[in-house]
Coordinates of C-alpha atoms in Angstrom, one line a residue:
Chain N
M1 CA 6.1 199.7 98.2
I2 CA 7.6 196.4 99.3
V3 CA 10.4 196.5 102.2
I4 CA 12.0 193.2 102.8
K5 CA 14.2 193.2 106.1
R6 CA 16.4 190.6 107.4
M7 CA 14.5 187.9 105.8
Y8 CA 15.3 184.3 105.5
S9 CA 13.4 181.8 103.5
G10 CA 13.5 178.5 101.6
Y11 CA 12.0 175.1 101.3
G12 CA 11.0 173.6 104.7
D13 CA 14.1 173.8 107.0
H14 CA 16.5 174.4 104.2
M15 CA 16.9 178.2 103.9
V16 CA 17.8 179.2 100.5
L17 CA 17.8 182.9 101.2
K18 CA 19.8 184.6 103.8
N19 CA 19.5 187.8 105.5
I20 CA 17.7 189.7 102.5
N21 CA 17.1 193.3 102.7
L22 CA 15.5 194.8 99.6
D23 CA 13.0 197.9 98.7
I24 CA 10.9 197.5 95.9
T25 CA 9.5 200.6 94.5
D26 CA 6.0 201.2 93.5
R27 CA 7.0 202.1 90.1
G28 CA 10.2 200.9 87.7
V29 CA 11.6 197.8 86.9
T30 CA 13.7 195.7 89.3
C31 CA 16.0 192.7 87.7
I32 CA 17.0 190.0 89.6
I33 CA 20.1 188.2 88.1
G34 CA 22.3 185.3 89.9
P35 CA 23.4 181.8 88.7
N36 CA 21.3 178.8 88.6
G37 CA 20.1 178.0 92.0
A38 CA 21.0 181.3 93.6
G39 CA 17.5 181.9 94.8
K40 CA 16.0 184.1 92.3
T41 CA 12.7 182.2 92.0
T42 CA 12.8 181.4 95.8
L43 CA 12.8 185.1 96.3
L44 CA 9.8 185.9 94.2
R45 CA 7.7 183.1 95.3
T46 CA 8.4 184.2 98.9
I47 CA 7.0 187.6 98.3
I48 CA 3.8 186.0 96.8
G49 CA 3.5 184.2 100.0
M50 CA 4.0 180.7 98.7
L51 CA 6.9 180.0 100.9
G52 CA 7.1 180.7 104.7
Y53 CA 10.0 183.1 105.6
K54 CA 11.5 184.6 108.6
G55 CA 12.2 188.4 109.1
S56 CA 9.8 190.7 107.6
I57 CA 8.3 191.6 104.3
V58 CA 6.2 194.9 104.5
I59 CA 3.7 195.3 101.6
D60 CA 2.2 198.8 101.6
G61 CA 2.5 199.2 105.1
R62 CA 1.3 195.6 106.3
E63 CA 3.1 192.5 107.0
L64 CA 2.8 190.0 104.1
T65 CA 1.3 187.4 106.6
S66 CA -1.4 189.6 107.6
Y67 CA -3.1 189.6 104.0
T68 CA -5.4 187.0 103.1
R69 CA -4.9 184.8 99.9
R70 CA -7.3 187.2 98.0
E71 CA -5.9 190.5 99.0
L72 CA -2.5 189.4 98.1
S73 CA -3.3 188.1 94.9
R74 CA -5.2 191.4 94.0
K75 CA -1.8 193.3 94.7
I76 CA 0.8 190.8 93.2
S77 CA 0.8 188.8 90.4
Y78 CA 3.5 186.0 89.4
S79 CA 4.0 184.3 86.5
S80 CA 6.2 181.5 85.6
Q81 CA 5.9 179.1 83.0
I82 CA 2.0 177.9 82.6
D83 CA 1.0 174.4 82.3
I84 CA -0.6 173.1 79.3
V85 CA -2.7 169.9 79.3
E86 CA -3.1 168.8 75.7
L87 CA -6.5 167.3 75.9
L88 CA -8.0 169.9 78.2
P89 CA -7.4 173.0 75.9
L90 CA -7.9 176.6 76.9
T91 CA -8.2 179.5 74.5
V92 CA -6.0 182.6 75.1
R93 CA -9.3 184.4 76.1
E94 CA -10.3 181.5 78.4
A95 CA -7.1 181.8 80.0
L96 CA -7.0 185.6 80.5
L97 CA -10.6 185.6 81.8
T98 CA -9.5 183.0 84.3
A99 CA -6.8 185.3 85.2
R100 CA -9.6 187.7 86.4
Y101 CA -10.2 185.3 89.2
P102 CA -9.4 187.7 92.3
V103 CA -10.9 190.6 90.9
S104 CA -14.0 189.2 89.0
R105 CA -17.2 189.3 91.3
G106 CA -19.7 187.1 90.3
F107 CA -19.9 183.2 89.0
W108 CA -19.8 184.9 85.6
E109 CA -17.3 187.2 84.2
D110 CA -18.9 190.5 83.7
R111 CA -18.4 193.5 81.2
E112 CA -15.7 194.8 83.1
D113 CA -13.7 191.6 83.0
Y114 CA -14.1 191.4 79.1
E115 CA -13.0 194.9 78.8
A116 CA -9.7 194.2 80.9
V117 CA -9.0 191.2 78.6
E118 CA -9.6 193.3 75.6
R119 CA -7.5 196.0 76.8
V120 CA -4.6 194.0 77.8
A121 CA -4.7 192.0 74.5
R122 CA -4.3 195.3 72.7
M123 CA -1.8 196.5 74.8
L124 CA 0.3 193.3 74.3
N125 CA -0.7 193.1 70.5
I126 CA -1.9 189.7 71.1
E127 CA -5.4 190.5 69.6
D128 CA -5.1 188.0 66.8
L129 CA -4.3 185.3 69.3
I130 CA -7.3 185.5 71.5
D131 CA -9.3 182.6 70.1
R132 CA -6.4 180.2 69.6
R133 CA -5.7 177.5 71.9
L134 CA -3.0 177.7 74.2
Q135 CA -0.8 174.7 72.9
E136 CA -1.2 175.8 69.4
L137 CA 1.0 178.9 70.2
S138 CA 4.8 179.5 69.8
M139 CA 7.2 180.1 72.6
G140 CA 7.6 183.8 72.0
E141 CA 3.6 184.0 71.5
L142 CA 3.1 182.0 74.8
Q143 CA 5.5 184.4 76.6
R144 CA 3.5 187.3 75.6
V145 CA 0.2 185.6 76.9
T146 CA 2.0 184.8 80.0
I147 CA 2.8 188.5 80.8
A148 CA -0.8 189.4 79.6
L149 CA -2.0 187.1 82.1
S150 CA -0.2 188.7 84.9
L151 CA -1.5 192.1 83.8
V152 CA -5.1 191.4 83.4
K153 CA -6.1 191.4 87.1
N154 CA -4.5 194.8 87.1
P155 CA -2.1 194.3 89.9
K156 CA 0.4 196.9 91.5
Y157 CA 3.3 194.5 91.7
I158 CA 4.1 192.3 88.6
L159 CA 6.5 189.6 89.4
L160 CA 8.0 187.6 86.1
D161 CA 10.0 184.7 86.4
E162 CA 12.4 184.5 83.4
P163 CA 10.0 186.5 80.9
D164 CA 12.9 186.6 78.3
A165 CA 13.3 182.7 78.1
H166 CA 12.5 180.8 74.9
I167 CA 12.3 184.2 72.8
D168 CA 14.2 185.2 70.0
I169 CA 16.2 188.3 69.8
G170 CA 13.9 190.3 67.8
Y171 CA 11.0 189.9 70.2
K172 CA 13.6 190.5 73.1
S173 CA 13.8 194.1 72.0
S174 CA 10.1 194.5 71.8
L175 CA 9.7 193.0 75.1
I176 CA 12.3 195.6 76.7
K177 CA 10.1 198.4 75.4
L178 CA 7.1 196.8 76.9
L179 CA 8.4 195.9 80.2
R180 CA 9.9 199.7 80.2
S181 CA 6.3 200.9 79.7
I182 CA 4.7 198.8 82.0
G183 CA 7.4 200.0 84.5
R184 CA 6.4 203.6 84.2
E185 CA 3.1 202.8 86.0
K186 CA 3.6 199.7 87.9
S187 CA 6.6 198.0 89.6
V188 CA 8.0 195.1 87.7
V189 CA 10.3 192.5 89.3
L190 CA 11.8 190.0 86.9
S191 CA 14.6 187.6 87.2
T192 CA 16.7 186.7 84.2
H193 CA 19.6 184.9 83.0
D194 CA 20.6 187.7 80.3
I195 CA 22.8 190.4 81.7
L196 CA 22.6 192.6 78.8
F197 CA 18.7 192.3 79.0
A198 CA 18.8 193.2 82.7
Y199 CA 20.8 196.0 82.0
L200 CA 18.5 197.4 79.2
V201 CA 15.3 196.8 81.1
G202 CA 16.0 197.4 84.7
D203 CA 16.0 200.6 86.7
N204 CA 17.6 198.7 89.5
I205 CA 19.7 195.5 89.5
V206 CA 19.9 192.9 92.3
L207 CA 22.4 190.3 92.1
I208 CA 22.0 187.2 94.2
D209 CA 24.7 184.6 95.0
N210 CA 23.9 181.6 97.1
G211 CA 21.0 183.0 98.5
E212 CA 22.5 186.4 99.7
I213 CA 22.2 189.6 97.7
V214 CA 25.6 190.6 96.8
Y215 CA 25.0 193.8 94.5
R216 CA 22.2 196.2 94.6
G217 CA 22.2 199.4 92.6
S218 CA 20.7 201.4 90.0
R219 CA 21.3 200.5 86.2
N220 CA 24.0 202.9 85.7
K221 CA 26.4 201.8 88.5
L222 CA 26.2 198.1 86.9
L223 CA 29.0 198.9 84.8
S224 CA 31.2 199.7 87.6
A225 CA 30.4 196.1 89.4
I226 CA 31.7 194.0 86.5
D227 CA 34.3 192.6 88.8
M228 CA 31.6 191.3 91.3
I229 CA 29.6 189.9 88.4
E230 CA 32.5 188.1 87.1
K231 CA 33.3 186.6 90.5
V232 CA 29.6 185.4 90.9
Y233 CA 29.4 183.7 87.4
G234 CA 32.9 182.7 87.1
A235 CA 32.7 184.3 83.6
K236 CA 34.1 186.9 81.7
I237 CA 32.3 190.0 81.0
A238 CA 33.1 192.6 78.2
V239 CA 32.0 196.4 78.3
F240 CA 31.6 197.7 74.7
E241 CA 30.4 201.1 73.1
Y242 CA 27.8 201.1 70.7
G243 CA 26.7 204.8 69.4
D244 CA 27.1 206.8 72.6
E245 CA 26.2 204.3 75.1
K246 CA 28.1 201.5 77.1
Y247 CA 26.9 198.1 77.2
L248 CA 28.1 194.8 78.7
T249 CA 28.1 191.2 77.4
P250 CA 29.3 187.9 78.5
I251 CA 32.5 186.6 76.4
Y252 CA 31.9 182.7 75.9
I253 CA 35.6 181.8 75.2
Chain E
M1 CA -20.5 188.9 73.7
I2 CA -20.9 188.1 77.4
T3 CA -24.6 188.0 77.2
R4 CA -24.6 186.0 74.1
H5 CA -22.0 183.2 75.9
K6 CA -24.5 183.1 78.9
L7 CA -27.8 183.0 76.7
L8 CA -26.1 180.2 74.7
F9 CA -25.3 178.4 77.6
T10 CA -28.6 178.7 79.2
A11 CA -30.3 177.7 75.9
A12 CA -28.0 174.7 75.5
T13 CA -28.7 173.7 79.3
M14 CA -32.6 173.9 78.7
I15 CA -32.7 171.9 75.4
L16 CA -30.7 169.3 77.1
L17 CA -32.9 169.0 80.0
L18 CA -36.1 169.2 77.8
I19 CA -34.6 166.1 75.6
L20 CA -33.9 164.4 78.7
L21 CA -37.5 165.0 80.1
V22 CA -39.4 164.0 77.0
T23 CA -37.3 161.0 76.6
M24 CA -37.8 159.9 80.2
I25 CA -41.6 160.2 79.7
I26 CA -41.7 158.4 76.5
L27 CA -39.8 155.7 78.0
I28 CA -42.0 155.6 81.1
Y29 CA -45.6 155.8 79.9
Y30 CA -45.3 154.8 75.9
Y31 CA -42.5 152.9 74.7
P32 CA -42.9 149.8 74.6
K33 CA -46.4 149.9 75.6
P34 CA -46.7 149.3 79.3
A35 CA -48.7 146.0 80.2
N36 CA -50.2 147.5 83.6
I37 CA -49.5 150.3 86.2
F38 CA -46.9 148.0 88.1
V39 CA -45.0 148.1 84.9
V40 CA -45.2 152.0 84.8
E41 CA -44.3 152.2 88.2
Y42 CA -41.2 150.1 88.0
R43 CA -40.1 151.9 84.6
F44 CA -40.5 155.3 86.5
N45 CA -38.0 154.3 89.1
R46 CA -35.8 152.4 86.7
V47 CA -35.8 155.5 84.4
L48 CA -35.5 158.1 87.0
E49 CA -32.6 156.4 88.9
A50 CA -30.6 155.5 85.5
V51 CA -30.9 159.4 84.7
L52 CA -30.0 160.8 88.1
S53 CA -27.1 158.3 88.2
G54 CA -25.9 159.3 84.9
I55 CA -26.1 163.1 85.9
V56 CA -24.1 162.2 89.0
L57 CA -21.4 160.2 87.1
G58 CA -21.1 163.0 84.4
F59 CA -20.4 165.5 87.3
T60 CA -18.0 163.3 89.1
G61 CA -16.1 162.6 85.8
A62 CA -15.8 166.2 85.2
Y63 CA -14.4 167.0 88.6
L64 CA -11.9 164.4 88.7
Q65 CA -10.7 165.0 85.2
S66 CA -10.2 169.0 85.8
S67 CA -8.8 168.6 89.6
L68 CA -6.2 166.1 88.8
K69 CA -5.9 167.7 85.1
N70 CA -6.1 164.3 83.9
P71 CA -8.5 163.7 80.9
L72 CA -7.9 160.0 81.3
V73 CA -9.9 159.4 84.3
D74 CA -13.1 158.8 85.8
H75 CA -14.6 157.1 89.0
Y76 CA -13.9 153.6 87.3
I77 CA -10.8 154.3 86.1
L78 CA -9.3 155.7 89.4
G79 CA -10.6 152.6 91.4
I80 CA -13.3 154.0 93.3
G81 CA -16.0 152.1 91.8
G82 CA -14.0 148.8 92.3
G83 CA -13.5 149.7 96.1
A84 CA -16.9 150.9 96.7
L85 CA -18.6 147.7 95.2
F86 CA -16.2 145.3 96.9
S87 CA -17.2 146.8 100.5
V88 CA -20.9 146.9 99.6
Y89 CA -20.4 143.1 98.8
L90 CA -18.6 142.6 102.1
L91 CA -21.5 144.3 103.6
V92 CA -24.0 141.9 102.0
L93 CA -22.0 139.1 102.7
F94 CA -21.9 139.6 106.6
I95 CA -25.0 141.7 107.2
G96 CA -27.3 141.7 104.2
V97 CA -28.7 144.6 101.9
E98 CA -28.9 146.9 104.5
I99 CA -30.4 150.1 103.0
Y100 CA -29.1 152.6 105.3
L101 CA -25.5 151.0 105.4
V102 CA -25.2 150.5 101.7
P103 CA -24.1 154.2 100.9
L104 CA -21.9 154.7 104.0
T105 CA -20.1 151.4 103.2
A106 CA -19.7 152.4 99.7
I107 CA -18.2 155.7 100.4
T108 CA -15.7 154.1 102.9
G109 CA -14.6 151.6 100.1
G110 CA -14.4 154.2 97.5
L111 CA -12.5 156.7 99.3
I112 CA -10.2 153.9 100.5
A113 CA -9.4 152.5 97.0
L114 CA -9.1 156.3 95.8
T115 CA -6.6 157.1 98.5
L116 CA -4.6 154.0 97.4
T117 CA -4.6 154.8 93.8
V118 CA -3.5 158.5 94.7
L119 CA -0.7 157.2 96.9
I120 CA 0.7 154.5 94.2
A121 CA 0.3 157.1 91.7
E122 CA 2.4 159.6 93.3
S123 CA 5.0 157.3 94.3
I124 CA 5.4 156.3 90.6
G125 CA 6.1 160.0 89.3
G126 CA 2.4 161.3 89.6
S127 CA 1.9 161.9 86.0
D128 CA -1.2 161.5 84.1
I129 CA -0.4 157.9 83.0
S130 CA 0.8 157.0 86.5
Y131 CA -2.7 157.7 87.7
V132 CA -4.3 155.8 85.1
L133 CA -2.0 152.7 85.8
S134 CA -2.1 152.8 89.7
G135 CA -6.1 153.1 89.3
I136 CA -6.4 150.2 86.8
G137 CA -4.3 148.2 89.6
V138 CA -6.5 149.1 92.1
N139 CA -9.6 148.7 90.4
S140 CA -8.5 145.2 89.2
L141 CA -7.9 144.1 92.7
F142 CA -11.0 145.1 94.1
S143 CA -13.0 144.3 91.2
G144 CA -11.7 140.6 91.0
A145 CA -12.3 140.4 94.6
S146 CA -16.0 141.7 94.2
I147 CA -16.3 138.8 91.4
L148 CA -15.4 136.4 93.9
L149 CA -17.8 137.6 96.5
S150 CA -20.7 137.9 94.0
Y151 CA -21.0 134.2 93.7
M152 CA -20.9 133.9 97.6
I153 CA -23.7 136.2 98.3
L154 CA -26.1 135.2 95.4
A155 CA -28.5 134.1 98.1
K156 CA -28.7 137.5 99.6
Q157 CA -28.5 139.6 96.5
P158 CA -29.7 137.6 93.5
Y159 CA -28.5 140.5 91.2
A160 CA -24.9 140.5 92.4
I161 CA -23.6 139.3 89.1
H162 CA -25.6 142.0 87.0
I163 CA -24.5 144.8 89.4
L164 CA -20.8 143.9 88.9
M165 CA -21.3 145.9 85.6
G166 CA -23.6 148.1 86.7
S167 CA -27.2 147.5 85.9
F168 CA -30.4 149.2 87.0
I169 CA -32.2 145.8 87.1
T170 CA -33.0 146.5 90.7
A171 CA -34.3 149.7 90.5
S172 CA -36.9 150.6 93.4
P173 CA -38.1 153.2 95.4
R174 CA -35.8 152.3 98.2
W175 CA -32.7 153.6 96.1
L176 CA -34.2 157.0 95.0
P177 CA -33.1 159.0 98.2
H178 CA -29.4 157.5 97.8
T179 CA -29.4 158.8 94.3
I180 CA -31.0 162.0 95.1
I181 CA -28.6 162.8 97.9
A182 CA -25.6 162.1 95.6
L183 CA -27.1 164.4 93.2
I184 CA -27.4 167.3 96.0
I185 CA -23.7 166.5 96.8
V186 CA -22.5 167.2 93.4
S187 CA -24.7 170.1 92.4
T188 CA -24.2 172.0 95.6
T189 CA -20.4 171.8 95.4
Y190 CA -20.6 172.8 91.6
P191 CA -21.2 176.7 92.2
L192 CA -18.3 176.7 94.8
L193 CA -15.8 174.6 92.7
A194 CA -16.2 175.3 89.1
K195 CA -14.6 178.7 89.1
P196 CA -11.6 177.6 91.2
L197 CA -11.2 174.4 89.1
N198 CA -10.4 176.6 86.0
T199 CA -7.6 178.3 87.8
L200 CA -6.0 174.7 88.4
L201 CA -5.8 174.3 84.4
L202 CA -3.3 176.7 84.2
G203 CA -0.9 175.0 86.8
D204 CA -0.6 175.2 90.7
T205 CA 1.6 177.9 91.0
Y206 CA -0.7 179.9 88.6
A207 CA -3.9 179.2 90.8
Y208 CA -1.9 180.0 93.9
Q209 CA -1.0 183.5 92.7
L210 CA -4.7 184.2 91.6
G211 CA -5.4 183.5 95.2
V212 CA -6.7 180.1 95.1
D213 CA -5.3 177.2 97.2
P214 CA -4.9 174.4 94.8
G215 CA -4.5 171.5 97.0
R216 CA -7.5 172.4 99.0
V217 CA -9.7 172.7 95.7
R218 CA -8.2 169.4 94.3
L219 CA -8.9 167.7 97.6
Y220 CA -12.6 168.9 98.0
S221 CA -13.3 168.2 94.2
I222 CA -12.0 164.4 94.3
I223 CA -13.5 164.0 97.8
T224 CA -16.8 165.2 96.4
A225 CA -16.5 162.9 93.2
G226 CA -15.3 160.1 95.5
V227 CA -18.4 160.3 97.7
A228 CA -21.0 160.7 95.1
S229 CA -19.9 158.1 92.7
S230 CA -19.3 155.7 95.6
I231 CA -23.1 156.1 96.6
I232 CA -24.3 155.2 92.8
V233 CA -22.0 152.5 92.7
G234 CA -23.2 151.0 96.2
C235 CA -26.7 151.1 94.6
F236 CA -26.4 149.9 90.9
G237 CA -22.8 148.7 90.6
L238 CA -19.8 149.8 88.5
I239 CA -20.9 151.8 85.6
G240 CA -17.5 152.4 83.8
F241 CA -16.7 154.9 81.1
I242 CA -19.8 157.2 81.3
G243 CA -18.1 159.5 83.6
L244 CA -14.8 159.5 81.2
V245 CA -16.8 160.1 78.2
S246 CA -19.5 162.5 79.1
P247 CA -16.9 165.6 80.1
H248 CA -15.0 165.1 76.7
I249 CA -18.3 165.1 74.6
A250 CA -19.5 168.1 76.6
R251 CA -16.0 170.0 75.9
L252 CA -16.6 169.3 72.3
I253 CA -20.1 170.2 71.9
A254 CA -19.7 173.4 74.0
R255 CA -16.3 174.2 72.6
T256 CA -14.8 175.3 75.7
T257 CA -12.9 174.0 78.6
D258 CA -14.5 176.0 81.0
N259 CA -15.7 173.9 84.0
R260 CA -18.7 176.1 84.9
I261 CA -20.3 174.9 81.4
V262 CA -18.4 171.5 81.1
I263 CA -19.3 170.1 84.6
P264 CA -23.6 170.5 84.1
F265 CA -23.4 169.6 80.6
S266 CA -21.2 166.7 81.3
G267 CA -24.1 165.7 83.9
L268 CA -26.9 166.0 81.5
L269 CA -25.0 164.1 78.7
A270 CA -24.1 161.4 81.0
G271 CA -27.9 161.4 82.4
L272 CA -28.9 160.9 78.7
I273 CA -26.2 158.5 77.7
L274 CA -27.0 156.1 80.6
L275 CA -30.6 156.3 79.9
T276 CA -30.0 155.1 76.6
T277 CA -27.9 152.3 77.4
D278 CA -30.1 151.2 80.1
T279 CA -33.0 151.3 77.6
L280 CA -30.9 149.1 75.3
S281 CA -30.0 146.9 78.1
R282 CA -33.6 146.1 79.1
T283 CA -35.0 146.0 75.2
I284 CA -32.6 144.3 73.1
L285 CA -31.7 140.6 73.5
V286 CA -33.7 140.5 76.4
S287 CA -36.0 137.7 74.8
T288 CA -33.2 135.3 73.8
T289 CA -30.4 136.0 76.6
G290 CA -32.1 138.0 79.4
E291 CA -31.1 141.3 80.5
I292 CA -27.5 142.7 79.8
P293 CA -26.2 144.9 82.4
A294 CA -26.0 148.6 81.1
G295 CA -22.7 149.0 82.4
A296 CA -21.5 146.3 79.8
I297 CA -23.1 148.4 77.2
S298 CA -21.4 151.6 78.2
S299 CA -18.0 149.7 78.3
V300 CA -18.3 148.5 74.7
F301 CA -18.7 152.1 73.6
G302 CA -16.7 153.8 76.2
A303 CA -13.6 151.6 76.3
P304 CA -12.7 152.4 72.6
F305 CA -13.2 155.9 73.3
F306 CA -10.6 155.8 76.3
L307 CA -8.2 154.0 73.9
I308 CA -8.6 156.9 71.6
L309 CA -7.7 159.2 74.1
L310 CA -4.8 157.5 75.2
Y311 CA -3.5 157.3 71.6
K312 CA -4.1 161.2 71.1
R313 CA -2.4 161.7 74.7
F314 CA 0.8 159.6 73.5
K315 CA 1.0 161.3 70.1
A316 CA 0.6 165.0 71.3
R317 CA 4.3 164.4 73.0

């Protein structure tokens, strides 16, 4: 359980996040939505210890600052876009083995590390990509590999920065199923620009505006907070019925 | 799978080492036939120092390329060599060839030049190309100044002009401890840095969430590389492109970017390459023009390689 109380954080003296109060449970998917520059990425980066903060962030009973870098990295993974250097090519397998760094014991990876890589590759259906180089992958394939990278060290909390960026609608629906199944065993916290995606994948939705949490609630309650979302984004949101379910979508007119 | 990987790595390392040793023994004792024991003695130092220097430069090239995530750099391109050589020539000009002061002076000059390159590169955008441009500028400055100095110090260091390009003509037992210290520096840091350097390849944020401090790993790597390559340059001069080419050949042969494999492979390959170029330098054309600096030969082969890399880099975008 991650308990964030009266937390302020940002870059240097510039506080991006103001008075954040948030609980992240041991299981389930938490979606962070909000306009560009609202502080979604800042929140994720503060939780992995990259940014200094005021207030308190307690992870499994201990304050964030009391963890060593290695301890923290075993508990939490964070993935944003990975860097790819054209002339220094890594294969998917090499990248995955590298991502075992905090849990792999010796100088070389052992059987356990290789097995973890195989397991995650099977789970994310990227077995056929495993010997390909990262720069040969399509955006959608790379996005799957990125998620695999954050799973392979077997962390308790998985933070994903816009996992639905650059992927087509077909893959997006399988991504939703995948994230929901991961959320049954682990705690997934993700940021996204897609409100429908957040609504479909999230157990809890957090809306950030201008560095403050303006809405926090379960997925079902989101439909009754349309006014708030419309105000924050300055856009129109429509609620519609499809089958027996209600959904929401932005109206771009 | 795992054991096969490790077995292949060990086997390849052993084979490379064996080739290196056999070539060294042949070149010292048998080919060309030595006239007397003094020739054997001289060759022993020369061959050993060329190989060890090559190994050090191969290590440092791999360190610099992976820590800066820049496949286009080595100690020469980044200006470390120019700075180290210039400061050693200053030392020779004012004090003389002081055997214990040479490495210290070289390190100071090399690290100052490296700092300058990094500061300029970061101020013009910090991309891989800005490092190359800034390094070439810093290197030209110090190399140019070294060329000027080389004529002024000829009385104290008659081989100053050879050393400009990098040459083992001055090989002697007195440089051996320096070379060995440089080798110790790169080989003791290898087990500590190789694995964290791999995480940097995925990006700094990625390395951070894997429990690595990317800034610290980068700093340690470039200081290690800067210090070790400066010592070699201080003894034998600018030997360009070996540190640039060897990591690429190592990656091609081993078919991996894993630094645990690339770094030692690059070292052994560079040892072999530098031994070859030095042998060429002391055998071909010797009867007509006198000895050509080994660094000149390595540049003839290395520079086109660099241009190909540059071309590939721009074609990739």
